[in-house]
Coordinates of C-alpha atoms in Angstrom, one line a residue:
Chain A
X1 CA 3.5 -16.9 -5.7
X2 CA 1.3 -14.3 -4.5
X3 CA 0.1 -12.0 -7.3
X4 CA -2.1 -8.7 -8.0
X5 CA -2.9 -8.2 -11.7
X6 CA -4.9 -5.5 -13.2
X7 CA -5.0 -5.2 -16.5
X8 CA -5.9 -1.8 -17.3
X9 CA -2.7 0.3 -17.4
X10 CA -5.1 3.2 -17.5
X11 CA -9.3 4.5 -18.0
X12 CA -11.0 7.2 -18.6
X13 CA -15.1 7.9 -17.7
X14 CA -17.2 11.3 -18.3
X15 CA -17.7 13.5 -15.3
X16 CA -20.9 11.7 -13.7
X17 CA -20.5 8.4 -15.4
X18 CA -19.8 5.1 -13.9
X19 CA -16.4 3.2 -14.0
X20 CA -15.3 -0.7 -13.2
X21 CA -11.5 -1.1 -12.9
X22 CA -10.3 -4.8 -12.8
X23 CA -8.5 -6.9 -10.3
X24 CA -7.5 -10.3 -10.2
X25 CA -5.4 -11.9 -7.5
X26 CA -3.6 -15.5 -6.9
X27 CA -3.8 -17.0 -3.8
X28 CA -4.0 -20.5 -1.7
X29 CA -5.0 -19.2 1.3
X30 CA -9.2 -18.9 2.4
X31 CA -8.7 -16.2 5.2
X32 CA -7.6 -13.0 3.8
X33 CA -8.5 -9.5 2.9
X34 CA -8.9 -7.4 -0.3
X35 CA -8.4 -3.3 -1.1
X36 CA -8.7 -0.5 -3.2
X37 CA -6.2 2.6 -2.6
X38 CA -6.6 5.3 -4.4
X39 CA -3.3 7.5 -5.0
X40 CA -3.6 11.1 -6.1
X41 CA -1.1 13.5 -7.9
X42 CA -0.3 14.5 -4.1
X43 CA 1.1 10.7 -3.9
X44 CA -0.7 9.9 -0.7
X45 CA -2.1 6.4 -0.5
X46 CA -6.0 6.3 0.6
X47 CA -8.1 3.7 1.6
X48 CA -11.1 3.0 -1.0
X49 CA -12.9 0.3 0.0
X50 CA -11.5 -2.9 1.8
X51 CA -13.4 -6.3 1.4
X52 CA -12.8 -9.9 3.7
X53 CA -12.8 -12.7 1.9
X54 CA -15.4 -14.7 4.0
X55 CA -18.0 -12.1 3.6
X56 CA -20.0 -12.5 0.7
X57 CA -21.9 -9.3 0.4
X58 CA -19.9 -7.0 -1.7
X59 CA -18.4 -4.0 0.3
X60 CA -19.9 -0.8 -0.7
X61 CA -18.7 2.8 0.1
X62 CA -20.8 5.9 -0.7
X63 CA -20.5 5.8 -4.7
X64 CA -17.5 3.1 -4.3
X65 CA -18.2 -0.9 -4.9
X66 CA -16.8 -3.4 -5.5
X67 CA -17.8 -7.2 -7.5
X68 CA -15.7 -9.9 -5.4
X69 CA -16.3 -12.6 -6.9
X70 CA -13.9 -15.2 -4.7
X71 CA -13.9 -18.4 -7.0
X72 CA -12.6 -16.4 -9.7
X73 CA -10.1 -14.7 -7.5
X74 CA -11.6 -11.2 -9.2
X75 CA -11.6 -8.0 -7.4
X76 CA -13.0 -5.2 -9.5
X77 CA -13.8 -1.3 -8.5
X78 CA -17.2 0.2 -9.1
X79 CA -16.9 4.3 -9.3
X80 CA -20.6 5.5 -9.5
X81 CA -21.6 9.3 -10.4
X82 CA -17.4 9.6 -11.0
X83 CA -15.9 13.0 -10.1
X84 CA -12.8 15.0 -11.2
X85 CA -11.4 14.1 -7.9
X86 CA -11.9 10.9 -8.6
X87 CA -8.4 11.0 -10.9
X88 CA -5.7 8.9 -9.3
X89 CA -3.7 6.1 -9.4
X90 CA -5.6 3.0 -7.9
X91 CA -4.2 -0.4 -6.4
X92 CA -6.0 -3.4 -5.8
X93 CA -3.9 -4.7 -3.1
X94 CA -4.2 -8.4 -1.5
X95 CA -3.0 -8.8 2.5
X96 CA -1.7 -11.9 3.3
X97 CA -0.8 -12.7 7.0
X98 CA 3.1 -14.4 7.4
X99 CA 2.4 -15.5 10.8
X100 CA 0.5 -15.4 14.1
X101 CA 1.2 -12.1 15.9
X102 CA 0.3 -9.5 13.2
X103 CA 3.1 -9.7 10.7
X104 CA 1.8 -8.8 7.2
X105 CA 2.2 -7.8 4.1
X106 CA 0.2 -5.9 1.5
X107 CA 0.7 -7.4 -2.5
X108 CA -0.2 -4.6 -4.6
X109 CA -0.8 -4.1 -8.2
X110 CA 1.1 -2.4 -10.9
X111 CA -2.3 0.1 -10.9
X112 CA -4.9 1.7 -13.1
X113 CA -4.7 5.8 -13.9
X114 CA -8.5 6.7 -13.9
X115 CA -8.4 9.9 -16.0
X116 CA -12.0 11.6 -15.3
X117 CA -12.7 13.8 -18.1
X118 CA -15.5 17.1 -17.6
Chain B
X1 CA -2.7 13.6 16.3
X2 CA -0.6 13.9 13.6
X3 CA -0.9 10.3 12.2
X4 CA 2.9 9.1 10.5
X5 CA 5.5 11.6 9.7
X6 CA 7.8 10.4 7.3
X7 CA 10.8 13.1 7.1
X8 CA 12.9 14.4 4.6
X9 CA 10.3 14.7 1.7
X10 CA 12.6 14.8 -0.9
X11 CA 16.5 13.7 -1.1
X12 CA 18.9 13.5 -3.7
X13 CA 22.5 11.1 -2.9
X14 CA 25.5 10.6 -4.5
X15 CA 26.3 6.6 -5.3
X16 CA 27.9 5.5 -1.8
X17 CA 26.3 8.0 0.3
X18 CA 24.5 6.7 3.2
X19 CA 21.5 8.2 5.1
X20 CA 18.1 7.5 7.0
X21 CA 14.4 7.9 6.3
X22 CA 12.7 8.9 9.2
X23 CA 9.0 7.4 10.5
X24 CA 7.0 8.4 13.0
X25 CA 3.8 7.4 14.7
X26 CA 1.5 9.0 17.1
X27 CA -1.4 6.7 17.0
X28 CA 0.5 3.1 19.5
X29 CA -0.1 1.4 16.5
X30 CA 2.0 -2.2 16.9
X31 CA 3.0 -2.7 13.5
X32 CA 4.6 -0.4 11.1
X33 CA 6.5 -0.9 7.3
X34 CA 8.5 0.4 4.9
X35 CA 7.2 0.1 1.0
X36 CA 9.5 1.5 -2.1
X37 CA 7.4 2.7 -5.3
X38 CA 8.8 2.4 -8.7
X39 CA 7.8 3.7 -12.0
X40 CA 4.8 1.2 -13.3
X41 CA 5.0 -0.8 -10.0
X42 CA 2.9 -1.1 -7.4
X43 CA 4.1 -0.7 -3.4
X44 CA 7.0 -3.5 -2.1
X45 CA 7.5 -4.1 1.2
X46 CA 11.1 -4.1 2.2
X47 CA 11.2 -4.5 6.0
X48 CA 8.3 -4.2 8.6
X49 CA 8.1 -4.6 12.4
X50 CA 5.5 -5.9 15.0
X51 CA 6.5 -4.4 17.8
X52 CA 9.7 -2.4 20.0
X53 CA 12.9 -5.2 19.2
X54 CA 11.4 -7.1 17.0
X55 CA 11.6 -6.5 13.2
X56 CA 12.0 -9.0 9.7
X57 CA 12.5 -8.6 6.4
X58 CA 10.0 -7.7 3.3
X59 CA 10.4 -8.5 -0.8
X60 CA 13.0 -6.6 -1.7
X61 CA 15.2 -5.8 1.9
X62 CA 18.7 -5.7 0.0
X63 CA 20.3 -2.8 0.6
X64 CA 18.2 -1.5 3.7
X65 CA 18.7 -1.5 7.1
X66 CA 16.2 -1.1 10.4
X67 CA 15.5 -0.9 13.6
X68 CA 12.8 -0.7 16.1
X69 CA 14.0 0.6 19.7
X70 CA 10.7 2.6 20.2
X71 CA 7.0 1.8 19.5
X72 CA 6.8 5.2 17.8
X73 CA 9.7 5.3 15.0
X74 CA 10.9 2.8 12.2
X75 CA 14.1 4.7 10.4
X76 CA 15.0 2.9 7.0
X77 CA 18.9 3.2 6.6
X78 CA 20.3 3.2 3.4
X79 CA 24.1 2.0 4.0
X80 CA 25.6 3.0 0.2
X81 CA 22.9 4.1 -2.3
X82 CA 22.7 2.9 -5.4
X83 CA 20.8 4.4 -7.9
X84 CA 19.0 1.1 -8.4
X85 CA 17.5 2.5 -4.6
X86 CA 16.1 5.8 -6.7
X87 CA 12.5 5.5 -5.9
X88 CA 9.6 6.8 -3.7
X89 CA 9.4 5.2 -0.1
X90 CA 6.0 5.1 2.2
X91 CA 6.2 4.1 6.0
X92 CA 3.0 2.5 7.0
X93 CA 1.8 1.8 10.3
X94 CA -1.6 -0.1 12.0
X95 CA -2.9 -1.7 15.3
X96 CA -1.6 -5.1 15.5
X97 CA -4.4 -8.1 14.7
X98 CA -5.4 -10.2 11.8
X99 CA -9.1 -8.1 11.9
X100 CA -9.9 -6.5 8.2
X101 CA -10.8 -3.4 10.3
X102 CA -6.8 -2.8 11.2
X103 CA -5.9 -1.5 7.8
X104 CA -2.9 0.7 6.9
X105 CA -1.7 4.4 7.9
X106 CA 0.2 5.6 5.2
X107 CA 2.7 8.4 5.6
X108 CA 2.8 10.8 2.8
X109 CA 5.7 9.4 0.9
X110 CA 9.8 10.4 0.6
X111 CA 10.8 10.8 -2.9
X112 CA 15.3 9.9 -2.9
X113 CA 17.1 10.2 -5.9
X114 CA 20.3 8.3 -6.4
X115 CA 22.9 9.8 -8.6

């Protein structure tokens, strides 16, 4: 089965400070593609950072990281120089592909609530 | 370019009531979903399509109905709600392709309430 486990119902960080939220996935397949969403009390789902699995180089975005680390299946969330607008809800979410022709489907998390305290 | 319009916002349904969640899309994007949000969980596909005609079912599709007859909208029908179908529902939409650049347009979420 395809699985998304992070293990930190919720965090909180200082104003300024710098956060790592966990992910670990399961999978058998070598061609796919990891994410961070971040979702706000407004409920909208937002694109974080997005890594592919055959790219070594960790994925960076502005103060937003992440470790991928691919043997370990671990997928974890650096928040650098964290702001209050930083609170949210985030998934780690894994896509797998069900076949040729673009059909998908995103395996999420249960989520971390980053609390970001002044 | 409004991106995907999910309408109502909010509902609340008796048990046995039936009614549609509207999706639309404004961007040609190929492929588009339907996820339900629970309490603790994270996002489960129920039902998504790759094109006009052609849709297939998610993890949890009991319950749900769809249909594709236009690139733009994806409706989710609920035949009889249950309140077991109480939860927060997201349409999502994207550019067909396996490429990590076509990721996800999220709508902004209908919240339904079963009674």
């Amino acid at each position: 089965a395809q699985t998304v486990t992070q293990s930190q119902p919720e965090m909180s960080v200082q104003e300024a400070e710098t956060v790592t939220l966990s992910c670990t996935y399961d999978t058998s397949e070598s061609d796919y593609y990891l994410f961070w969403y971040k979702q706000p009390p407004s409920r909208q789902m937002i694109l974080v950072i997005r890594q592919e699995a055959y790219k070594q180089q960790n994925a960076t975005e502005n103060r937003f990281s992440v470790n991928f680390q691919k043997a370990a299946k671990s997928f974890s969330l650096k928040i650098s120089d964290s702001q209050l607008g930083d609170a949210a809800m985030y998934f780690c979410a894994y896509r797998i592909h069900i076949y040729q022709g673009g059909s998908e489907k995103l395996v999420f998390g249960k989520g971390t609530k980053l609390t970001v305290n002044p | 370019n409004a991106g995907v319009t999910q309408t109502p916002k909010f509902q609340v349904l008796k048990t046995g009531q039936s009614m549609t969640l509207q999706c639309a899309q404004d961007m040609n994007h190929e492929y588009m979903s339907w996820y339900r949000q629970d309490p603790g969980m994270g996002l489960r596909l129920i039902h998504y399509s790759v094109g006009a005609g052609i849709t297939d079912q998610g993890e949890v599709p009991n319950g749900y109905n769809v249909s594709r007859s236009t690139t733009e909208d994806f409706p989710l029908r609920l035949l009889s709600a249950a309140p077991s179908q109480t939860s927060v529902y997201f349409c999502a939409s994207k550019t067909g392709g396996r490429s990590g650049a076509n990721v996800l347009t999220f709508g902004a979420g209908s919240r339904l309430t079963v009674l």
